[in-house]
PDB file of C-alpha atoms in Angstrom:
ATOM      1  CA  MET A   1      29.578  10.486  67.637  1.00 66.00           C
ATOM      2  CA  TYR A   2      32.793   8.774  66.459  1.00 78.00           C
ATOM      3  CA  ARG A   3      34.856  11.938  66.345  1.00 80.00           C
ATOM      4  CA  PHE A   4      36.645  10.724  69.494  1.00 80.00           C
ATOM      5  CA  LEU A   5      38.552   8.302  67.243  1.00 79.00           C
ATOM      6  CA  LEU A   6      40.547  11.306  66.031  1.00 84.00           C
ATOM      7  CA  SER A   7      41.790  12.041  69.547  1.00 85.00           C
ATOM      8  CA  ARG A   8      45.451  11.412  70.333  1.00 89.00           C
ATOM      9  CA  GLN A   9      44.648   8.575  72.716  1.00 89.00           C
ATOM     10  CA  TRP A  10      42.563   6.675  70.186  1.00 85.00           C
ATOM     11  CA  VAL A  11      44.947   7.286  67.290  1.00 90.00           C
ATOM     12  CA  ILE A  12      47.811   5.813  69.334  1.00 92.00           C
ATOM     13  CA  LEU A  13      45.673   2.862  70.461  1.00 90.00           C
ATOM     14  CA  THR A  14      44.618   2.135  66.874  1.00 91.00           C
ATOM     15  CA  LEU A  15      48.176   2.310  65.539  1.00 93.00           C
ATOM     16  CA  VAL A  16      49.437  -0.018  68.273  1.00 93.00           C
ATOM     17  CA  GLY A  17      46.692  -2.510  67.422  1.00 91.00           C
ATOM     18  CA  LEU A  18      47.506  -2.360  63.708  1.00 93.00           C
ATOM     19  CA  ALA A  19      51.177  -2.983  64.479  1.00 95.00           C
ATOM     20  CA  LEU A  20      50.447  -5.938  66.770  1.00 94.00           C
ATOM     21  CA  ILE A  21      48.342  -7.868  64.252  1.00 95.00           C
ATOM     22  CA  PRO A  22      51.111  -8.687  61.716  1.00 95.00           C
ATOM     23  CA  VAL A  23      53.609  -9.328  64.528  1.00 96.00           C
ATOM     24  CA  MET A  24      51.315 -11.892  66.136  1.00 96.00           C
ATOM     25  CA  ILE A  25      50.568 -13.519  62.784  1.00 96.00           C
ATOM     26  CA  LYS A  26      54.308 -13.821  62.105  1.00 97.00           C
ATOM     27  CA  LEU A  27      54.935 -15.315  65.541  1.00 96.00           C
ATOM     28  CA  GLY A  28      52.180 -17.827  64.860  1.00 96.00           C
ATOM     29  CA  TYR A  29      53.817 -18.915  61.593  1.00 96.00           C
ATOM     30  CA  TRP A  30      57.182 -19.129  63.357  1.00 96.00           C
ATOM     31  CA  GLN A  31      55.730 -21.576  65.868  1.00 96.00           C
ATOM     32  CA  PHE A  32      53.947 -23.434  63.059  1.00 96.00           C
ATOM     33  CA  HIS A  33      57.234 -23.889  61.159  1.00 96.00           C
ATOM     34  CA  ARG A  34      58.843 -25.174  64.354  1.00 94.00           C
ATOM     35  CA  HIS A  35      55.996 -27.672  64.609  1.00 95.00           C
ATOM     36  CA  GLU A  36      56.581 -28.787  61.017  1.00 95.00           C
ATOM     37  CA  HIS A  37      60.314 -29.122  61.704  1.00 93.00           C
ATOM     38  CA  LYS A  38      59.626 -31.259  64.768  1.00 92.00           C
ATOM     39  CA  VAL A  39      57.246 -33.531  62.859  1.00 93.00           C
ATOM     40  CA  ALA A  40      59.747 -33.919  60.000  1.00 92.00           C
ATOM     41  CA  GLN A  41      62.538 -34.685  62.467  1.00 89.00           C
ATOM     42  CA  ASN A  42      60.428 -37.320  64.210  1.00 92.00           C
ATOM     43  CA  GLN A  43      59.761 -38.962  60.864  1.00 93.00           C
ATOM     44  CA  LEU A  44      63.468 -38.860  59.965  1.00 91.00           C
ATOM     45  CA  ILE A  45      64.483 -40.393  63.295  1.00 91.00           C
ATOM     46  CA  ALA A  46      61.875 -43.146  62.963  1.00 92.00           C
ATOM     47  CA  ARG A  47      62.980 -43.998  59.408  1.00 91.00           C
ATOM     48  CA  SER A  48      66.669 -43.942  60.345  1.00 90.00           C
ATOM     49  CA  LEU A  49      66.235 -46.170  63.380  1.00 89.00           C
ATOM     50  CA  ALA A  50      64.148 -48.641  61.401  1.00 89.00           C
ATOM     51  CA  ALA A  51      66.672 -48.865  58.537  1.00 89.00           C
ATOM     52  CA  ASP A  52      69.075 -51.789  58.293  1.00 89.00           C
ATOM     53  CA  PRO A  53      72.574 -51.210  59.725  1.00 90.00           C
ATOM     54  CA  VAL A  54      75.261 -50.148  57.250  1.00 95.00           C
ATOM     55  CA  PRO A  55      79.057 -49.877  57.558  1.00 95.00           C
ATOM     56  CA  VAL A  56      80.065 -46.504  58.947  1.00 95.00           C
ATOM     57  CA  THR A  57      82.389 -45.914  56.005  1.00 94.00           C
ATOM     58  CA  SER A  58      79.412 -45.973  53.626  1.00 93.00           C
ATOM     59  CA  LEU A  59      77.989 -42.825  55.200  1.00 94.00           C
ATOM     60  CA  THR A  60      80.989 -40.704  56.084  1.00 94.00           C
ATOM     61  CA  ALA A  61      84.642 -40.002  55.397  1.00 93.00           C
ATOM     62  CA  PRO A  62      87.403 -37.874  56.935  1.00 93.00           C
ATOM     63  CA  GLY A  63      86.506 -34.174  56.894  1.00 88.00           C
ATOM     64  CA  ARG A  64      82.987 -34.831  55.609  1.00 91.00           C
ATOM     65  CA  GLU A  65      79.974 -33.220  57.232  1.00 91.00           C
ATOM     66  CA  LEU A  66      77.243 -35.743  57.818  1.00 92.00           C
ATOM     67  CA  PRO A  67      74.131 -34.908  55.745  1.00 91.00           C
ATOM     68  CA  ARG A  68      70.962 -34.472  57.728  1.00 89.00           C
ATOM     69  CA  ARG A  69      69.317 -37.343  55.868  1.00 90.00           C
ATOM     70  CA  ASP A  70      71.898 -39.734  57.376  1.00 92.00           C
ATOM     71  CA  MET A  71      71.425 -38.618  60.959  1.00 92.00           C
ATOM     72  CA  TRP A  72      70.478 -41.403  63.409  1.00 94.00           C
ATOM     73  CA  ARG A  73      71.181 -44.128  60.846  1.00 95.00           C
ATOM     74  CA  THR A  74      72.286 -47.371  62.458  1.00 95.00           C
ATOM     75  CA  VAL A  75      75.892 -48.117  61.526  1.00 96.00           C
ATOM     76  CA  SER A  76      78.517 -50.662  62.479  1.00 95.00           C
ATOM     77  CA  ALA A  77      82.276 -50.357  62.808  1.00 96.00           C
ATOM     78  CA  THR A  78      85.001 -52.883  63.626  1.00 96.00           C
ATOM     79  CA  GLY A  79      88.371 -51.988  65.097  1.00 96.00           C
ATOM     80  CA  THR A  80      90.329 -51.443  68.299  1.00 96.00           C
ATOM     81  CA  TYR A  81      89.880 -48.632  70.805  1.00 96.00           C
ATOM     82  CA  ASP A  82      92.548 -45.934  71.109  1.00 95.00           C
ATOM     83  CA  THR A  83      92.225 -45.191  74.821  1.00 94.00           C
ATOM     84  CA  ALA A  84      95.290 -42.948  74.773  1.00 94.00           C
ATOM     85  CA  HIS A  85      93.234 -40.297  72.988  1.00 95.00           C
ATOM     86  CA  GLU A  86      90.030 -40.892  74.919  1.00 96.00           C
ATOM     87  CA  VAL A  87      88.251 -37.708  76.105  1.00 96.00           C
ATOM     88  CA  VAL A  88      85.256 -36.883  78.267  1.00 96.00           C
ATOM     89  CA  VAL A  89      82.575 -34.344  77.307  1.00 96.00           C
ATOM     90  CA  ARG A  90      81.505 -32.087  80.156  1.00 95.00           C
ATOM     91  CA  GLN A  91      78.031 -31.036  81.279  1.00 92.00           C
ATOM     92  CA  ARG A  92      76.016 -33.940  79.862  1.00 95.00           C
ATOM     93  CA  THR A  93      72.910 -35.420  81.446  1.00 93.00           C
ATOM     94  CA  ALA A  94      72.091 -39.037  82.148  1.00 93.00           C
ATOM     95  CA  ALA A  95      68.984 -40.833  80.917  1.00 90.00           C
ATOM     96  CA  ASP A  96      67.041 -39.312  83.820  1.00 88.00           C
ATOM     97  CA  GLU A  97      67.737 -35.855  82.309  1.00 85.00           C
ATOM     98  CA  GLN A  98      68.753 -34.585  85.751  1.00 88.00           C
ATOM     99  CA  SER A  99      72.104 -36.080  86.734  1.00 90.00           C
ATOM    100  CA  ILE A 100      75.070 -34.133  85.337  1.00 92.00           C
ATOM    101  CA  GLY A 101      78.210 -35.954  84.232  1.00 94.00           C
ATOM    102  CA  TYR A 102      80.396 -36.782  81.240  1.00 96.00           C
ATOM    103  CA  TYR A 103      80.080 -38.550  77.925  1.00 97.00           C
ATOM    104  CA  VAL A 104      83.020 -40.885  77.284  1.00 97.00           C
ATOM    105  CA  VAL A 105      84.295 -40.528  73.703  1.00 97.00           C
ATOM    106  CA  THR A 106      86.935 -42.955  72.471  1.00 97.00           C
ATOM    107  CA  PRO A 107      88.439 -43.208  68.953  1.00 97.00           C
ATOM    108  CA  LEU A 108      87.970 -46.594  67.288  1.00 97.00           C
ATOM    109  CA  LEU A 109      90.882 -47.455  64.959  1.00 97.00           C
ATOM    110  CA  LEU A 110      89.479 -49.048  61.821  1.00 94.00           C
ATOM    111  CA  GLY A 111      92.693 -50.690  60.627  1.00 84.00           C
ATOM    112  CA  ASN A 112      93.022 -48.556  57.467  1.00 84.00           C
ATOM    113  CA  GLY A 113      94.798 -45.668  59.150  1.00 85.00           C
ATOM    114  CA  LYS A 114      91.487 -43.971  59.906  1.00 93.00           C
ATOM    115  CA  ALA A 115      89.417 -43.775  63.051  1.00 96.00           C
ATOM    116  CA  VAL A 116      85.890 -42.937  64.098  1.00 97.00           C
ATOM    117  CA  LEU A 117      84.777 -41.408  67.370  1.00 97.00           C
ATOM    118  CA  VAL A 118      82.503 -43.546  69.537  1.00 97.00           C
ATOM    119  CA  ASN A 119      80.379 -42.061  72.307  1.00 97.00           C
ATOM    120  CA  ARG A 120      80.486 -44.990  74.710  1.00 96.00           C
ATOM    121  CA  GLY A 121      77.946 -43.448  77.072  1.00 95.00           C
ATOM    122  CA  TRP A 122      77.491 -41.434  80.257  1.00 96.00           C
ATOM    123  CA  ILE A 123      79.354 -41.535  83.579  1.00 95.00           C
ATOM    124  CA  SER A 124      78.911 -39.505  86.757  1.00 92.00           C
ATOM    125  CA  ALA A 125      81.030 -36.382  87.116  1.00 88.00           C
ATOM    126  CA  GLY A 126      82.221 -37.167  90.633  1.00 80.00           C
ATOM    127  CA  ASN A 127      83.440 -34.512  93.041  1.00 82.00           C
ATOM    128  CA  ASP A 128      86.610 -33.235  91.363  1.00 84.00           C
ATOM    129  CA  LEU A 129      85.955 -31.563  88.002  1.00 84.00           C
ATOM    130  CA  THR A 130      89.566 -30.470  87.607  1.00 85.00           C
ATOM    131  CA  ARG A 131      90.973 -33.928  86.848  1.00 87.00           C
ATOM    132  CA  PHE A 132      90.243 -36.666  84.381  1.00 89.00           C
ATOM    133  CA  PRO A 133      87.546 -38.910  85.919  1.00 90.00           C
ATOM    134  CA  ASP A 134      87.778 -42.623  86.514  1.00 90.00           C
ATOM    135  CA  VAL A 135      86.507 -43.980  83.207  1.00 91.00           C
ATOM    136  CA  PRO A 136      85.480 -47.628  82.816  1.00 91.00           C
ATOM    137  CA  ALA A 137      88.043 -49.268  80.575  1.00 91.00           C
ATOM    138  CA  ALA A 138      87.139 -49.806  76.946  1.00 92.00           C
ATOM    139  CA  PRO A 139      87.142 -53.401  75.658  1.00 91.00           C
ATOM    140  CA  ARG A 140      90.528 -54.620  74.497  1.00 91.00           C
ATOM    141  CA  GLY A 141      91.236 -56.221  71.179  1.00 93.00           C
ATOM    142  CA  LYS A 142      89.081 -56.077  68.087  1.00 95.00           C
ATOM    143  CA  VAL A 143      85.454 -55.171  68.697  1.00 95.00           C
ATOM    144  CA  THR A 144      82.407 -54.488  66.567  1.00 95.00           C
ATOM    145  CA  VAL A 145      80.359 -51.521  67.630  1.00 95.00           C
ATOM    146  CA  THR A 146      76.862 -50.580  66.470  1.00 96.00           C
ATOM    147  CA  GLY A 147      75.183 -47.271  67.056  1.00 96.00           C
ATOM    148  CA  ARG A 148      73.434 -44.208  65.721  1.00 96.00           C
ATOM    149  CA  MET A 149      75.377 -41.996  63.327  1.00 96.00           C
ATOM    150  CA  MET A 150      75.526 -38.413  64.584  1.00 96.00           C
ATOM    151  CA  ALA A 151      76.839 -35.186  63.097  1.00 95.00           C
ATOM    152  CA  ASP A 152      79.724 -33.276  64.653  1.00 95.00           C
ATOM    153  CA  GLU A 153      78.614 -30.925  67.411  1.00 95.00           C
ATOM    154  CA  THR A 154      79.172 -27.218  66.928  1.00 93.00           C
ATOM    155  CA  THR A 155      78.332 -24.195  69.039  1.00 93.00           C
ATOM    156  CA  ALA A 156      76.049 -22.845  66.300  1.00 91.00           C
ATOM    157  CA  ALA A 157      74.005 -26.050  66.108  1.00 86.00           C
ATOM    158  CA  SER A 158      73.979 -27.059  69.777  1.00 88.00           C
ATOM    159  CA  GLY A 159      74.187 -23.723  71.574  1.00 90.00           C
ATOM    160  CA  ILE A 160      76.963 -25.141  73.772  1.00 91.00           C
ATOM    161  CA  LYS A 161      79.892 -22.777  74.226  1.00 91.00           C
ATOM    162  CA  ASP A 162      83.226 -24.366  73.305  1.00 88.00           C
ATOM    163  CA  THR A 163      85.043 -23.317  76.479  1.00 88.00           C
ATOM    164  CA  LYS A 164      88.815 -23.265  76.259  1.00 86.00           C
ATOM    165  CA  GLY A 165      91.362 -23.920  79.005  1.00 88.00           C
ATOM    166  CA  LEU A 166      89.635 -27.029  80.342  1.00 93.00           C
ATOM    167  CA  PRO A 167      91.536 -29.730  82.227  1.00 91.00           C
ATOM    168  CA  ALA A 168      93.443 -32.207  80.084  1.00 91.00           C
ATOM    169  CA  ARG A 169      91.333 -34.551  77.923  1.00 93.00           C
ATOM    170  CA  GLN A 170      88.101 -32.711  78.741  1.00 95.00           C
ATOM    171  CA  VAL A 171      86.031 -31.066  75.996  1.00 95.00           C
ATOM    172  CA  MET A 172      82.651 -29.394  75.603  1.00 96.00           C
ATOM    173  CA  LEU A 173      81.718 -30.663  72.128  1.00 96.00           C
ATOM    174  CA  ILE A 174      82.051 -33.932  70.224  1.00 96.00           C
ATOM    175  CA  ASN A 175      83.820 -32.871  67.059  1.00 95.00           C
ATOM    176  CA  SER A 176      85.793 -35.211  64.801  1.00 95.00           C
ATOM    177  CA  LYS A 177      87.922 -32.428  63.281  1.00 94.00           C
ATOM    178  CA  GLU A 178      89.135 -31.262  66.676  1.00 93.00           C
ATOM    179  CA  GLN A 179      89.854 -34.816  67.825  1.00 95.00           C
ATOM    180  CA  ALA A 180      91.695 -35.565  64.573  1.00 95.00           C
ATOM    181  CA  LYS A 181      94.102 -32.730  65.445  1.00 93.00           C
ATOM    182  CA  ARG A 182      94.626 -34.105  68.956  1.00 91.00           C
ATOM    183  CA  ALA A 183      95.097 -37.713  67.823  1.00 92.00           C
ATOM    184  CA  GLY A 184      97.179 -36.875  64.750  1.00 92.00           C
ATOM    185  CA  ARG A 185      95.212 -39.200  62.473  1.00 92.00           C
ATOM    186  CA  PRO A 186      92.276 -38.920  60.031  1.00 94.00           C
ATOM    187  CA  MET A 187      88.830 -39.162  61.666  1.00 95.00           C
ATOM    188  CA  LEU A 188      85.600 -39.975  59.900  1.00 96.00           C
ATOM    189  CA  GLY A 189      83.207 -37.044  59.989  1.00 96.00           C
ATOM    190  CA  GLY A 190      80.633 -37.250  62.759  1.00 96.00           C
ATOM    191  CA  TYR A 191      80.595 -39.876  65.476  1.00 97.00           C
ATOM    192  CA  ILE A 192      78.842 -43.079  66.543  1.00 97.00           C
ATOM    193  CA  GLU A 193      76.454 -42.968  69.497  1.00 97.00           C
ATOM    194  CA  GLN A 194      76.878 -46.528  70.747  1.00 96.00           C
ATOM    195  CA  THR A 195      73.867 -48.777  71.130  1.00 94.00           C
ATOM    196  CA  GLY A 196      75.631 -52.151  71.180  1.00 89.00           C
ATOM    197  CA  PRO A 197      77.012 -54.276  72.525  1.00 88.00           C
ATOM    198  CA  GLU A 198      75.051 -53.691  75.723  1.00 83.00           C
ATOM    199  CA  PRO A 199      77.325 -52.666  78.593  1.00 75.00           C
ATOM    200  CA  SER A 200      77.872 -55.083  81.451  1.00 74.00           C
ATOM    201  CA  GLY A 201      79.147 -54.352  84.916  1.00 73.00           C
ATOM    202  CA  ASN A 202      80.923 -51.047  85.486  1.00 80.00           C
ATOM    203  CA  ASN A 203      80.534 -49.511  82.040  1.00 87.00           C
ATOM    204  CA  PRO A 204      79.226 -46.162  80.783  1.00 93.00           C
ATOM    205  CA  GLU A 205      75.452 -45.824  80.604  1.00 93.00           C
ATOM    206  CA  LEU A 206      74.395 -45.893  76.952  1.00 94.00           C
ATOM    207  CA  VAL A 207      72.730 -42.772  75.578  1.00 94.00           C
ATOM    208  CA  PRO A 208      68.973 -43.430  75.273  1.00 92.00           C
ATOM    209  CA  GLU A 209      67.185 -43.452  71.945  1.00 91.00           C
ATOM    210  CA  PRO A 210      66.065 -39.972  70.919  1.00 89.00           C
ATOM    211  CA  ASP A 211      62.425 -39.106  71.442  1.00 84.00           C
ATOM    212  CA  HIS A 212      60.504 -39.193  68.167  1.00 83.00           C
ATOM    213  CA  ASP A 213      56.926 -39.456  69.424  1.00 84.00           C
ATOM    214  CA  SER A 214      56.146 -36.115  71.061  1.00 86.00           C
ATOM    215  CA  ILE A 215      55.572 -33.094  68.843  1.00 87.00           C
ATOM    216  CA  GLY A 216      55.892 -30.427  71.515  1.00 89.00           C
ATOM    217  CA  PRO A 217      53.642 -27.408  72.156  1.00 93.00           C
ATOM    218  CA  HIS A 218      54.531 -25.438  69.013  1.00 94.00           C
ATOM    219  CA  MET A 219      51.208 -25.983  67.222  1.00 95.00           C
ATOM    220  CA  ALA A 220      49.288 -24.873  70.304  1.00 95.00           C
ATOM    221  CA  TYR A 221      51.470 -21.764  70.525  1.00 95.00           C
ATOM    222  CA  ALA A 222      50.840 -21.001  66.861  1.00 96.00           C
ATOM    223  CA  ILE A 223      47.070 -21.185  67.344  1.00 96.00           C
ATOM    224  CA  GLN A 224      47.328 -18.966  70.426  1.00 96.00           C
ATOM    225  CA  TRP A 225      49.228 -16.269  68.518  1.00 96.00           C
ATOM    226  CA  TRP A 226      46.681 -16.332  65.692  1.00 96.00           C
ATOM    227  CA  LEU A 227      43.824 -16.083  68.178  1.00 96.00           C
ATOM    228  CA  PHE A 228      45.556 -13.102  69.768  1.00 95.00           C
ATOM    229  CA  ALA A 229      45.840 -11.483  66.330  1.00 95.00           C
ATOM    230  CA  ALA A 230      42.137 -12.042  65.698  1.00 94.00           C
ATOM    231  CA  ALA A 231      41.262 -10.686  69.143  1.00 94.00           C
ATOM    232  CA  VAL A 232      42.910  -7.322  68.467  1.00 94.00           C
ATOM    233  CA  PRO A 233      40.287  -5.972  65.982  1.00 93.00           C
ATOM    234  CA  VAL A 234      37.477  -7.558  67.980  1.00 93.00           C
ATOM    235  CA  GLY A 235      38.748  -5.909  71.144  1.00 92.00           C
ATOM    236  CA  TRP A 236      39.153  -2.604  69.310  1.00 91.00           C
ATOM    237  CA  ILE A 237      35.524  -2.702  68.145  1.00 91.00           C
ATOM    238  CA  VAL A 238      34.332  -3.572  71.658  1.00 90.00           C
ATOM    239  CA  LEU A 239      36.274  -0.641  73.110  1.00 89.00           C
ATOM    240  CA  VAL A 240      34.959   1.746  70.447  1.00 88.00           C
ATOM    241  CA  ARG A 241      31.346   0.735  71.056  1.00 88.00           C
ATOM    242  CA  ARG A 242      31.818   1.009  74.816  1.00 88.00           C
ATOM    243  CA  GLU A 243      33.376   4.445  74.443  1.00 85.00           C
ATOM    244  CA  ARG A 244      30.523   5.579  72.173  1.00 85.00           C
ATOM    245  CA  ARG A 245      27.916   4.216  74.597  1.00 85.00           C
ATOM    246  CA  ASP A 246      29.592   5.949  77.522  1.00 83.00           C
ATOM    247  CA  ARG A 247      29.743   9.223  75.607  1.00 79.00           C
ATOM    248  CA  VAL A 248      26.068   8.955  74.545  1.00 81.00           C
ATOM    249  CA  THR A 249      25.076   8.232  78.151  1.00 86.00           C
ATOM    250  CA  ALA A 250      27.181  11.117  79.422  1.00 82.00           C
ATOM    251  CA  ALA A 251      25.676  13.477  76.817  1.00 81.00           C
ATOM    252  CA  ALA A 252      22.142  12.392  77.742  1.00 84.00           C
ATOM    253  CA  GLU A 253      22.879  12.899  81.431  1.00 85.00           C
ATOM    254  CA  GLN A 254      24.293  16.336  80.710  1.00 85.00           C
ATOM    255  CA  ALA A 255      21.211  17.245  78.661  1.00 85.00           C
ATOM    256  CA  GLU A 256      18.888  16.015  81.400  1.00 85.00           C
ATOM    257  CA  GLN A 257      20.858  17.942  84.005  1.00 85.00           C
ATOM    258  CA  ALA A 258      20.698  21.048  81.818  1.00 83.00           C
ATOM    259  CA  ARG A 259      16.898  20.701  81.538  1.00 85.00           C
ATOM    260  CA  GLU A 260      16.582  20.273  85.276  1.00 82.00           C
ATOM    261  CA  ASP A 261      18.792  23.289  85.901  1.00 80.00           C
ATOM    262  CA  GLU A 262      16.736  25.326  83.416  1.00 83.00           C
ATOM    263  CA  ALA A 263      13.488  24.279  85.089  1.00 82.00           C
ATOM    264  CA  ALA A 264      14.832  25.108  88.517  1.00 82.00           C
ATOM    265  CA  GLY A 265      16.014  28.492  87.266  1.00 80.00           C
ATOM    266  CA  ALA A 266      12.644  29.229  85.732  1.00 80.00           C
ATOM    267  CA  ALA A 267      10.943  28.331  88.995  1.00 80.00           C
ATOM    268  CA  ARG A 268      13.186  30.656  90.932  1.00 80.00           C
ATOM    269  CA  ASP A 269      12.598  33.481  88.425  1.00 76.00           C
ATOM    270  CA  GLY A 270       8.822  32.951  88.671  1.00 73.00           C
ATOM    271  CA  GLY A 271       8.904  33.206  92.462  1.00 68.00           C
ATOM    272  CA  ARG A 272      10.825  36.455  92.391  1.00 68.00           C
ATOM    273  CA  THR A 273       8.330  37.951  89.903  1.00 62.00           C
ATOM    274  CA  ALA A 274       5.265  36.969  92.006  1.00 58.00           C
ATOM    275  CA  GLU A 275       6.374  38.815  95.182  1.00 56.00           C
ATOM    276  CA  PRO A 276       6.211  42.455  93.817  1.00 57.00           C
ATOM    277  CA  ALA A 277       2.848  41.749  92.197  1.00 52.00           C
ATOM    278  CA  GLY A 278       1.420  40.663  95.533  1.00 53.00           C
ATOM    279  CA  SER A 279       2.695  43.830  97.248  1.00 52.00           C
ATOM    280  CA  GLY A 280       1.015  46.062  94.638  1.00 51.00           C
ATOM    281  CA  LYS A 281      -2.334  44.439  95.196  1.00 49.00           C
ATOM    282  CA  THR A 282      -2.117  45.042  98.912  1.00 48.00           C
ATOM    283  CA  GLU A 283      -1.265  48.658  98.399  1.00 48.00           C
ATOM    284  CA  ALA A 284      -4.107  49.053  95.930  1.00 45.00           C
ATOM    285  CA  ALA A 285      -6.502  47.534  98.378  1.00 47.00           C
ATOM    286  CA  GLY A 286      -5.314  49.998 100.973  1.00 48.00           C
ATOM    287  CA  ASP A 287      -5.951  52.928  98.658  1.00 50.00           C
ATOM    288  CA  HIS A 288      -9.628  51.960  98.262  1.00 48.00           C
ATOM    289  CA  ALA A 289     -10.269  51.237 101.897  1.00 48.00           C
ATOM    290  CA  ALA A 290     -13.063  53.180 103.693  1.00 49.00           C
ATOM    291  CA  PRO A 291     -11.937  56.402 105.418  1.00 54.00           C
ATOM    292  CA  ALA A 292     -11.662  56.400 109.156  1.00 52.00           C
ATOM    293  CA  PRO A 293     -14.659  57.953 111.007  1.00 53.00           C
ATOM    294  CA  ALA A 294     -14.282  61.594 112.124  1.00 49.00           C
ATOM    295  CA  LYS A 295     -13.739  62.429 115.729  1.00 49.00           C
ATOM    296  CA  PRO A 296     -16.730  64.124 117.522  1.00 42.00           C
TER     297      PRO A 296
END
C-alpha cells in the first residue's frame, strides 16, 4: 500500500523535505550564534563602562586599530580643539532614534603633536544639506574630555557606504586615518564618543550610552527554525498516513461499487433468463389443452 511513495510526486516531495531539514538546522545555529554574540557584546559593554577611566594614549596610538576588548572603555584626554578641521557626519540619528542629523567630530590636539577625534554629539541637519551646518562652537582653551573609546568606522563593519563628492567638511564615516590625511597630523586610532563634560546651552546632544540589556529575538528565531526542521519529518509522516488512508478508502469504495455492479448485473441477467422460460410453459399448457367441441 506504500508503493505510491515511488511516484514522481512523492519522490520530489521527499527530496525537498530532506533538503529543508539541514538548511533549517543551519539557520537555527546561525541565529543562535548571533544570540551568543549579542550576549557577549552586552557583557563587554557592561564591563567597559564599569571600568575606571584611563588616559586615551594607554589604549591607542596613531595608525593602530582599536582591539575589540577595548571598545567602550572610558578614557580621558586633555588638549585644545582644532575647529579648523572639524567635520560633520551625515545621516545620524538623535537619541530618539528618529530625528536625522549630523554628528559633530572635532580633533583634540594633545600637545605632543598628535590628536584624537572627539564625537561631540548630535545636531539637527537643518534644511540645506549642501552647506556646512551651524555647529555650536567647541570650548576654547585647554579642556579635559571623557568618553567611550570607539573603533574607526568602516563600510565593512558598519554597512554605511562611504559616499564621495560630499559638500566640504561633510563625511559619512568617523575614521581617524582619513581625518589624519585631511588635518595633516598624526591621529590616534579610533575616536572618543564624548560623555563629559555635560553640554550646557546650545551644544551638541551627547550620544546616549549603548544598549547592553536587551538580547534581541535571535534565540527565539533559532528555536523557531529548529522546530520547523523537526516539523518536516512529522509533517511527511502525517501526509503519508493520510495518503495511505485515502487510498485504502478509495480502494474499498471501488471494491464495494464493483460488488454492487456485479450484483446488479446478475439481477439483470436473471430477469432476462426467466422470460423465455415463462413463455415455454404457456405454450406447453396450450398444447395439452382440451380440443374444441365439434360443430353439429
